[in-house]
XYZ file of N, CA and C in Angstrom:
603
model
N -97.183 -68.258 -10.822
C -96.300 -69.142 -11.684
C -96.977 -70.291 -12.468
N -96.800 -70.267 -13.830
C -97.461 -71.533 -14.307
C -97.227 -72.830 -14.222
N -98.125 -73.655 -13.873
C -97.816 -75.108 -13.824
C -97.189 -75.781 -14.796
N -96.031 -76.549 -14.492
C -95.453 -77.260 -15.585
C -96.161 -78.429 -15.761
N -96.446 -78.361 -17.305
C -97.150 -79.690 -18.014
C -96.411 -80.754 -17.791
N -96.979 -82.014 -17.464
C -96.478 -83.312 -17.605
C -96.842 -83.742 -18.606
N -97.652 -83.358 -19.715
C -97.942 -83.950 -21.110
C -96.755 -84.183 -21.741
N -96.652 -85.429 -22.636
C -95.498 -85.734 -23.329
C -95.330 -84.804 -24.273
N -94.061 -84.574 -24.721
C -93.807 -83.626 -25.922
C -93.177 -84.333 -27.040
N -93.638 -83.897 -28.318
C -93.332 -84.611 -29.324
C -92.917 -83.389 -30.540
N -91.977 -83.821 -31.380
C -91.593 -83.041 -32.452
C -92.657 -83.003 -33.473
N -92.484 -82.058 -34.319
C -93.238 -81.834 -35.583
C -93.365 -83.246 -36.252
N -92.209 -83.675 -36.442
C -92.082 -84.920 -37.375
C -92.533 -86.264 -36.715
N -92.488 -86.176 -35.416
C -92.952 -87.324 -34.551
C -94.504 -87.308 -34.588
N -95.170 -86.211 -34.271
C -96.486 -86.062 -34.658
C -97.112 -86.592 -35.818
N -96.480 -86.028 -36.603
C -97.039 -86.475 -38.065
C -97.057 -87.900 -38.364
N -96.015 -88.532 -38.044
C -95.853 -89.726 -37.979
C -97.038 -90.632 -37.399
N -97.071 -90.040 -36.127
C -97.988 -90.614 -35.153
C -99.593 -90.417 -35.782
N -99.773 -89.419 -36.372
C -101.196 -89.528 -36.869
C -101.370 -90.246 -38.019
N -100.427 -90.605 -38.702
C -100.534 -91.459 -39.992
C -100.486 -92.808 -39.607
N -99.861 -93.052 -38.397
C -99.835 -94.657 -37.955
C -101.082 -94.904 -37.362
N -101.955 -93.690 -36.719
C -103.184 -93.679 -36.228
C -104.196 -93.855 -37.282
N -104.008 -93.624 -38.618
C -104.952 -93.755 -39.667
C -105.538 -92.392 -40.119
N -104.758 -91.419 -39.677
C -105.323 -89.939 -40.261
C -104.596 -90.054 -41.703
N -105.438 -89.809 -42.682
C -104.707 -89.469 -44.200
C -103.789 -88.204 -44.047
N -102.535 -88.523 -44.109
C -101.347 -87.503 -44.030
C -100.923 -87.307 -45.307
N -100.858 -86.249 -45.768
C -100.157 -86.171 -47.214
C -98.977 -85.122 -46.818
N -97.808 -85.632 -46.995
C -96.622 -84.945 -46.775
C -95.691 -84.533 -48.097
N -95.496 -83.296 -48.515
C -94.610 -82.861 -49.427
C -93.199 -82.880 -49.376
N -92.505 -83.762 -49.992
C -90.973 -83.942 -49.630
C -90.210 -83.754 -50.723
N -88.950 -83.365 -50.603
C -87.981 -83.560 -51.732
C -87.081 -84.509 -51.319
N -86.725 -85.592 -52.262
C -85.968 -86.596 -51.927
C -84.556 -86.296 -52.110
N -84.111 -85.757 -53.102
C -82.740 -85.566 -53.894
C -82.425 -83.977 -53.757
N -83.277 -83.044 -53.527
C -83.036 -81.750 -53.556
C -83.253 -81.033 -54.707
N -83.464 -79.870 -54.374
C -83.939 -79.028 -55.917
C -82.880 -78.952 -56.987
N -81.414 -78.805 -56.612
C -80.651 -78.710 -57.528
C -80.616 -80.000 -58.485
N -80.719 -81.165 -57.962
C -80.716 -82.386 -58.697
C -81.999 -82.929 -59.275
N -83.020 -82.583 -58.881
C -84.602 -83.085 -59.331
C -85.384 -81.901 -59.937
N -84.875 -80.802 -60.188
C -85.779 -79.716 -60.722
C -86.134 -79.985 -62.097
N -85.640 -80.749 -62.980
C -86.004 -81.268 -64.529
C -86.701 -82.315 -64.368
N -86.982 -82.949 -63.145
C -87.550 -84.196 -63.153
C -89.070 -84.201 -62.647
N -89.694 -84.497 -63.842
C -91.294 -84.452 -63.605
C -91.954 -85.999 -63.543
N -92.656 -86.162 -62.291
C -92.981 -87.855 -62.583
C -94.467 -87.712 -62.001
N -95.217 -88.711 -62.550
C -96.522 -89.061 -62.287
C -96.700 -89.941 -61.304
N -97.089 -90.311 -60.157
C -97.020 -91.384 -59.463
C -98.185 -91.750 -59.026
N -98.796 -93.022 -59.121
C -100.057 -93.370 -58.491
C -99.952 -94.332 -57.017
N -100.475 -93.762 -56.227
C -100.482 -94.739 -54.954
C -101.815 -94.878 -54.489
N -101.895 -95.840 -53.931
C -103.121 -96.576 -53.206
C -102.899 -96.400 -51.849
N -103.624 -95.474 -50.903
C -103.193 -95.354 -49.552
C -104.273 -95.874 -48.774
N -104.208 -96.747 -47.863
C -105.237 -97.270 -46.903
C -105.313 -96.491 -45.839
N -106.579 -95.965 -45.758
C -106.716 -95.263 -44.385
C -107.926 -96.032 -43.456
N -107.339 -96.322 -42.436
C -108.593 -97.029 -41.411
C -109.499 -96.155 -41.059
N -110.691 -96.624 -40.905
C -111.834 -95.653 -40.390
C -112.458 -94.910 -41.477
N -111.966 -95.128 -42.777
C -112.386 -94.033 -43.679
C -114.023 -94.422 -44.263
N -114.772 -93.488 -44.366
C -116.312 -93.943 -44.906
C -115.999 -94.704 -46.137
N -116.849 -95.627 -46.199
C -116.994 -96.608 -47.567
C -117.468 -95.759 -48.608
N -118.002 -94.881 -48.617
C -118.506 -93.853 -49.592
C -117.080 -93.136 -50.430
N -116.307 -92.822 -49.143
C -114.989 -92.226 -49.765
C -113.901 -93.233 -50.225
N -114.241 -94.611 -50.156
C -113.264 -95.418 -50.593
C -112.991 -95.295 -52.253
N -111.843 -95.201 -52.486
C -111.329 -94.909 -53.993
C -111.340 -93.339 -54.506
N -111.466 -92.580 -53.383
C -111.276 -91.123 -53.808
C -109.978 -90.871 -54.227
N -109.894 -90.267 -55.378
C -108.764 -89.984 -56.045
C -108.359 -88.365 -55.762
N -107.329 -88.361 -55.137
C -106.654 -87.050 -54.784
C -105.525 -86.818 -55.530
N -105.525 -85.639 -56.372
C -104.471 -85.056 -57.021
C -103.330 -84.397 -56.253
N -102.193 -84.488 -56.184
C -100.920 -84.064 -55.317
C -100.202 -83.261 -56.033
N -99.838 -82.130 -55.904
C -98.668 -81.469 -56.768
C -97.887 -80.593 -55.836
N -96.555 -81.008 -55.995
C -95.561 -80.210 -54.700
C -94.331 -79.775 -55.414
N -93.763 -78.866 -54.879
C -92.452 -78.577 -55.084
C -92.081 -78.071 -56.671
N -93.102 -77.173 -57.269
C -92.887 -76.749 -58.397
C -91.597 -75.939 -58.720
N -91.314 -75.137 -57.608
C -89.937 -74.164 -57.778
C -89.862 -73.522 -58.994
N -91.000 -72.632 -59.302
C -90.668 -71.946 -60.208
C -89.852 -70.967 -60.280
N -89.048 -70.709 -61.204
C -87.730 -69.867 -61.314
C -87.065 -69.841 -62.588
N -85.931 -69.176 -62.668
C -85.430 -69.166 -63.974
C -84.982 -70.311 -64.483
N -84.977 -71.347 -63.466
C -84.391 -72.682 -63.932
C -85.360 -73.649 -64.056
N -86.737 -73.460 -63.959
C -87.886 -74.215 -64.172
C -88.885 -73.431 -64.686
N -89.072 -73.686 -66.043
C -89.893 -72.837 -67.045
C -91.361 -72.939 -66.730
N -92.089 -72.042 -67.354
C -93.505 -72.201 -67.518
C -94.152 -73.452 -68.142
N -93.227 -73.696 -69.200
C -93.408 -74.890 -69.932
C -93.434 -76.322 -69.224
N -92.345 -76.206 -68.317
C -92.085 -77.432 -67.526
C -93.142 -77.426 -66.627
N -93.599 -76.497 -65.983
C -94.676 -76.590 -64.929
C -95.948 -76.690 -65.420
N -96.185 -76.234 -66.936
C -97.479 -76.880 -67.451
C -97.639 -78.116 -67.754
N -96.352 -78.842 -67.989
C -96.386 -80.315 -68.070
C -96.888 -80.893 -67.230
N -96.494 -80.381 -65.877
C -96.918 -81.260 -64.455
C -98.203 -80.859 -64.349
N -98.781 -79.605 -64.761
C -100.326 -79.550 -64.440
C -100.949 -80.311 -65.640
N -100.667 -80.232 -66.645
C -101.343 -81.312 -67.693
C -101.595 -82.691 -67.002
N -100.256 -83.276 -66.702
C -100.220 -84.499 -66.128
C -101.186 -84.960 -64.923
N -101.404 -84.019 -64.251
C -102.103 -84.153 -62.769
C -103.712 -84.054 -63.361
N -103.980 -82.872 -64.159
C -105.203 -83.111 -64.700
C -105.805 -84.218 -65.657
N -104.645 -84.994 -66.475
C -105.009 -85.944 -67.194
C -105.532 -87.294 -66.334
N -105.410 -87.273 -64.940
C -105.818 -88.186 -63.956
C -107.397 -87.926 -63.613
N -107.708 -86.626 -63.641
C -109.213 -86.407 -63.441
C -109.390 -86.939 -61.937
N -108.662 -86.227 -61.102
C -108.826 -86.416 -59.726
C -110.155 -85.806 -59.187
N -110.670 -86.355 -58.215
C -111.787 -86.098 -57.235
C -111.442 -84.624 -56.467
N -110.356 -84.462 -55.930
C -109.907 -83.190 -55.275
C -108.377 -83.131 -55.427
N -108.095 -81.836 -55.413
C -106.655 -81.419 -55.907
C -106.176 -80.749 -54.498
N -104.791 -81.173 -54.103
C -104.456 -80.433 -53.002
C -102.817 -80.126 -53.434
N -102.321 -78.862 -53.083
C -100.985 -78.518 -53.531
C -100.202 -78.448 -52.162
N -99.106 -79.012 -52.450
C -97.904 -78.923 -51.600
C -96.870 -78.035 -50.974
N -96.879 -76.766 -51.589
C -95.968 -75.805 -51.440
C -94.903 -75.994 -52.279
N -93.740 -74.955 -51.913
C -92.468 -74.670 -52.705
C -92.939 -74.328 -54.241
N -93.808 -73.298 -54.194
C -94.197 -72.710 -55.463
C -93.219 -72.209 -56.344
N -92.237 -71.321 -55.450
C -91.020 -70.712 -56.050
C -89.928 -71.286 -55.563
N -88.563 -70.782 -55.838
C -87.182 -71.394 -55.187
C -87.079 -70.516 -53.948
N -87.424 -69.414 -53.895
C -87.406 -68.436 -52.697
C -88.619 -67.517 -52.671
N -88.830 -67.024 -51.304
C -90.148 -66.451 -51.397
C -89.945 -64.558 -51.671
N -88.820 -64.367 -51.420
C -88.406 -63.120 -51.432
C -87.275 -62.710 -52.358
N -86.948 -61.460 -52.538
C -85.735 -61.343 -53.474
C -86.267 -61.245 -54.781
N -85.151 -61.797 -55.529
C -85.236 -62.241 -57.073
C -86.551 -63.076 -57.460
N -86.843 -64.057 -56.419
C -87.912 -64.956 -56.715
C -89.375 -64.405 -56.655
N -89.341 -63.142 -56.154
C -90.784 -62.652 -55.753
C -91.452 -62.505 -57.095
N -90.628 -62.318 -58.216
C -91.280 -62.060 -59.659
C -92.029 -63.415 -60.114
N -91.525 -64.476 -59.730
C -92.104 -65.599 -59.823
C -93.299 -66.073 -59.284
N -93.837 -65.313 -58.048
C -94.869 -65.726 -57.330
C -96.072 -65.528 -58.238
N -96.344 -64.655 -59.073
C -97.656 -64.552 -59.807
C -97.457 -65.407 -61.011
N -96.180 -65.778 -61.350
C -96.191 -66.642 -62.530
C -96.559 -68.135 -61.966
N -95.925 -68.437 -60.743
C -96.343 -69.719 -60.259
C -97.723 -69.993 -60.220
N -98.441 -68.876 -59.681
C -100.069 -68.634 -59.466
C -100.689 -69.149 -60.809
N -100.149 -68.353 -61.795
C -100.926 -68.403 -63.228
C -100.601 -69.818 -63.491
N -99.541 -70.499 -63.810
C -99.424 -71.832 -64.353
C -100.194 -72.683 -63.775
N -100.454 -72.526 -62.439
C -101.381 -73.567 -61.764
C -102.938 -73.472 -61.767
N -102.983 -72.160 -62.458
C -104.598 -71.667 -62.527
C -105.471 -72.792 -63.234
N -104.959 -73.559 -64.163
C -106.007 -74.533 -64.906
C -106.397 -75.696 -64.016
N -105.821 -75.831 -62.950
C -106.249 -76.980 -62.013
C -107.262 -76.571 -61.531
N -108.304 -78.027 -61.616
C -109.686 -77.864 -61.048
C -110.292 -79.047 -60.649
N -110.936 -78.974 -59.590
C -111.861 -80.155 -59.153
C -113.156 -79.899 -58.524
N -114.177 -80.886 -58.548
C -115.345 -80.583 -58.021
C -115.387 -79.591 -56.734
N -114.706 -80.234 -55.830
C -114.805 -79.371 -54.290
C -113.727 -78.318 -54.224
N -113.036 -78.102 -55.184
C -111.954 -76.906 -55.347
C -110.566 -77.672 -55.114
N -109.673 -76.583 -55.175
C -108.152 -76.761 -55.085
C -107.771 -76.152 -53.829
N -107.022 -76.798 -52.931
C -106.648 -76.420 -51.814
C -104.805 -76.370 -51.868
N -104.440 -75.513 -50.941
C -102.878 -75.293 -50.914
C -102.413 -75.222 -49.309
N -101.058 -75.700 -49.158
C -100.561 -75.201 -48.077
C -99.259 -74.470 -48.523
N -98.314 -73.908 -47.674
C -97.143 -73.360 -48.178
C -96.017 -74.122 -47.394
N -94.762 -74.081 -48.273
C -93.692 -74.600 -47.974
C -92.758 -73.820 -47.560
N -91.457 -74.345 -47.183
C -90.328 -73.405 -46.510
C -89.724 -72.538 -47.494
N -90.194 -72.631 -48.951
C -89.588 -71.572 -49.799
C -90.653 -70.794 -50.159
N -91.741 -70.560 -49.633
C -92.887 -69.702 -49.986
C -92.933 -68.630 -48.631
N -93.213 -67.337 -49.032
C -93.405 -66.456 -48.090
C -94.871 -66.609 -47.542
N -94.964 -65.856 -46.463
C -96.356 -66.025 -45.569
C -97.463 -64.714 -46.087
N -97.103 -64.111 -47.032
C -97.773 -63.030 -47.514
C -98.268 -62.798 -48.917
N -97.178 -62.871 -49.756
C -97.437 -62.754 -51.118
C -98.062 -64.096 -51.788
N -97.237 -65.210 -51.385
C -97.923 -66.375 -52.100
C -99.234 -66.788 -51.828
N -99.880 -66.503 -50.524
C -101.070 -66.930 -50.249
C -102.000 -65.916 -51.212
N -101.708 -64.632 -51.072
C -102.425 -63.781 -51.806
C -102.765 -64.267 -53.209
N -101.559 -64.576 -53.727
C -101.706 -64.940 -55.156
C -102.442 -66.228 -55.262
N -102.073 -66.927 -54.410
C -103.015 -68.399 -54.671
C -104.713 -68.086 -54.564
N -105.042 -67.146 -53.428
C -106.329 -66.704 -53.073
C -107.018 -66.244 -54.290
N -105.943 -65.276 -55.162
C -106.528 -64.630 -56.218
C -106.923 -65.419 -57.188
N -106.371 -66.613 -57.281
C -106.775 -67.650 -58.363
C -107.726 -68.442 -57.917
N -108.313 -68.271 -56.568
C -109.478 -69.153 -56.232
C -108.965 -70.246 -55.570
N -107.637 -70.342 -54.977
C -107.136 -71.502 -54.315
C -107.366 -71.081 -52.840
N -107.992 -71.998 -51.900
C -107.983 -71.833 -50.550
C -106.425 -72.275 -49.940
N -105.704 -71.235 -49.410
C -104.583 -71.663 -48.564
C -104.805 -71.911 -47.376
N -104.518 -73.155 -46.710
C -104.854 -73.737 -45.337
C -103.385 -73.357 -44.383
N -103.548 -72.215 -43.580
C -102.343 -71.874 -42.800
C -102.941 -72.125 -41.230
N -102.534 -73.251 -40.675
C -102.990 -73.750 -39.610
C -104.533 -73.682 -39.650
N -105.044 -74.224 -40.457
C -106.569 -74.092 -40.693
C -107.317 -75.381 -41.431
N -108.392 -75.521 -41.033
C -109.109 -76.779 -41.563
C -110.337 -76.366 -42.056
N -110.823 -77.163 -43.076
C -112.202 -76.611 -43.709
C -112.734 -78.020 -44.196
N -114.086 -78.137 -44.290
C -114.827 -78.952 -44.241
C -115.601 -79.077 -45.582
N -115.407 -80.175 -46.323
C -115.787 -80.703 -47.662
C -116.933 -81.441 -47.606
N -117.891 -81.733 -48.588
C -118.890 -82.609 -48.658
C -118.678 -83.300 -49.882
N -117.985 -84.595 -50.088
C -117.593 -85.439 -51.170
C -118.515 -86.801 -51.004
N -119.107 -87.158 -52.212
C -120.160 -88.042 -52.439
C -120.989 -88.236 -51.204
N -121.585 -87.131 -50.643
C -122.620 -87.043 -49.651
C -121.693 -87.286 -48.273
N -120.569 -87.466 -48.375
C -119.879 -87.468 -46.729
C -118.870 -86.444 -46.510
N -118.884 -86.130 -45.195
C -118.098 -85.181 -44.633
C -116.639 -85.542 -44.766
N -115.664 -84.624 -45.348
C -114.335 -84.876 -45.336
C -113.560 -83.501 -44.757
N -112.977 -83.698 -43.752
C -112.115 -82.551 -43.096
C -110.631 -82.511 -43.923
N -110.296 -81.468 -44.204
C -109.101 -81.003 -44.924
C -108.381 -80.042 -44.156
N -107.221 -80.335 -43.560
C -106.333 -79.457 -42.501
C -104.947 -79.414 -43.225
N -104.545 -78.108 -42.933
C -103.328 -77.670 -43.392
C -102.357 -77.032 -42.408
N -101.222 -77.409 -42.070
C -100.330 -76.512 -41.244
C -99.355 -75.876 -42.072
N -98.618 -74.690 -41.413
C -97.824 -73.808 -42.011
C -96.454 -74.710 -41.761
N -95.449 -74.479 -42.495
C -94.109 -75.301 -42.458
C -93.676 -74.706 -41.014
N -93.794 -73.388 -40.644
C -93.190 -72.837 -39.526
C -93.820 -73.034 -38.313
N -95.036 -73.875 -38.333
C -95.539 -74.619 -37.253
C -94.953 -75.625 -36.666
N -94.530 -75.456 -35.383
C -93.622 -76.638 -34.770
C -94.007 -77.357 -33.593
N -94.779 -76.667 -32.800
C -95.324 -77.088 -31.646
C -96.422 -78.051 -31.784
N -96.353 -79.370 -31.121
C -97.431 -80.295 -31.246
C -98.622 -79.759 -30.840
N -98.687 -78.911 -29.908
C -100.026 -78.675 -29.405
C -100.693 -77.586 -30.430
N -99.981 -77.010 -30.965
C -100.582 -76.036 -32.024
C -101.052 -76.923 -33.136
N -100.268 -77.930 -33.524
C -100.814 -79.006 -34.689
C -101.816 -79.599 -34.287
N -102.078 -80.024 -33.043
C -103.034 -80.704 -32.681
C -104.314 -79.958 -32.587
N -104.322 -78.569 -32.246
C -105.195 -77.822 -32.336
C -106.209 -77.555 -33.591
N -105.173 -77.682 -34.647
C -105.875 -77.473 -36.036
C -106.980 -78.801 -36.228
N -106.477 -79.820 -35.749
C -107.378 -81.137 -36.189
C -108.175 -81.364 -35.157
N -108.356 -80.604 -34.082
C -109.378 -80.980 -32.843
C -110.661 -80.639 -33.225
N -111.557 -81.614 -32.989
C -112.885 -81.672 -33.523
C -113.273 -81.788 -34.946
N -112.143 -82.184 -35.634
C -112.394 -82.901 -36.897
C -113.252 -84.041 -37.040
N -113.687 -84.440 -38.134
C -114.376 -85.472 -38.584
C -113.474 -86.712 -38.559
N -113.985 -87.994 -38.614
C -113.017 -89.229 -38.747
C -112.288 -89.316 -40.029
N -113.116 -88.686 -41.050
C -112.405 -88.730 -42.419
C -111.765 -87.442 -42.511
N -110.475 -87.466 -42.332
C -109.545 -86.244 -42.201
C -108.282 -86.355 -43.086
N -107.978 -85.318 -43.695
C -106.509 -85.374 -44.437
C -105.695 -84.183 -43.982
N -104.649 -84.520 -43.412
C -103.777 -83.569 -42.894
C -102.444 -83.240 -44.031
N -102.505 -81.963 -44.257
C -101.458 -81.588 -45.196
C -100.264 -80.918 -44.395
N -98.988 -81.271 -44.739
C -97.813 -80.616 -44.111
C -96.675 -80.900 -45.151
N -95.798 -79.701 -45.022
C -94.734 -79.795 -46.098
C -93.648 -80.127 -45.447
N -92.813 -80.868 -45.592
C -91.560 -81.418 -44.550
C -90.509 -81.510 -45.499
N -89.507 -80.576 -45.917
C -88.527 -80.830 -46.973
C -87.431 -81.977 -46.426
């Protein structure tokens, strides 16, 4: 009979908050007012995030973050293009995508999987473009469509980049990954320069 663990148990949200409090650069894609009310609102926000322990050489790193595109009958190619142009105008050092590229992963929205990948194709940054999945994305067609456009989809995975001569680890967890120990295993062994991507609607 397996021995019962006395290790503290955390929810996914508690773990992400704890990592952020500990100084891990955490980027979480969120929807404040919901798809029905915000689907026509495109906003460019500039934020300065202070990360304790970050290498001095990475200070001022410009990370472009785009999330919740929700490409569908109600979110046109032109609207999505506007968001892409706005992001590229900022000339980010690194681009990460936060998920929810379509309204729903299956059914009628499946035809927008390719369209979402196409409209995001102009995004480019020196070390590449990296993505995670949201709760509206499926776990098969969307990663394949993103990968076909040269975008690395991080599904409970971590990749190591070299930026400005410094190591930067970029980790992404699937929306469906809930156990704290599974999330912890993704970042175990990472460098002190770490960005964790998670989609939490």
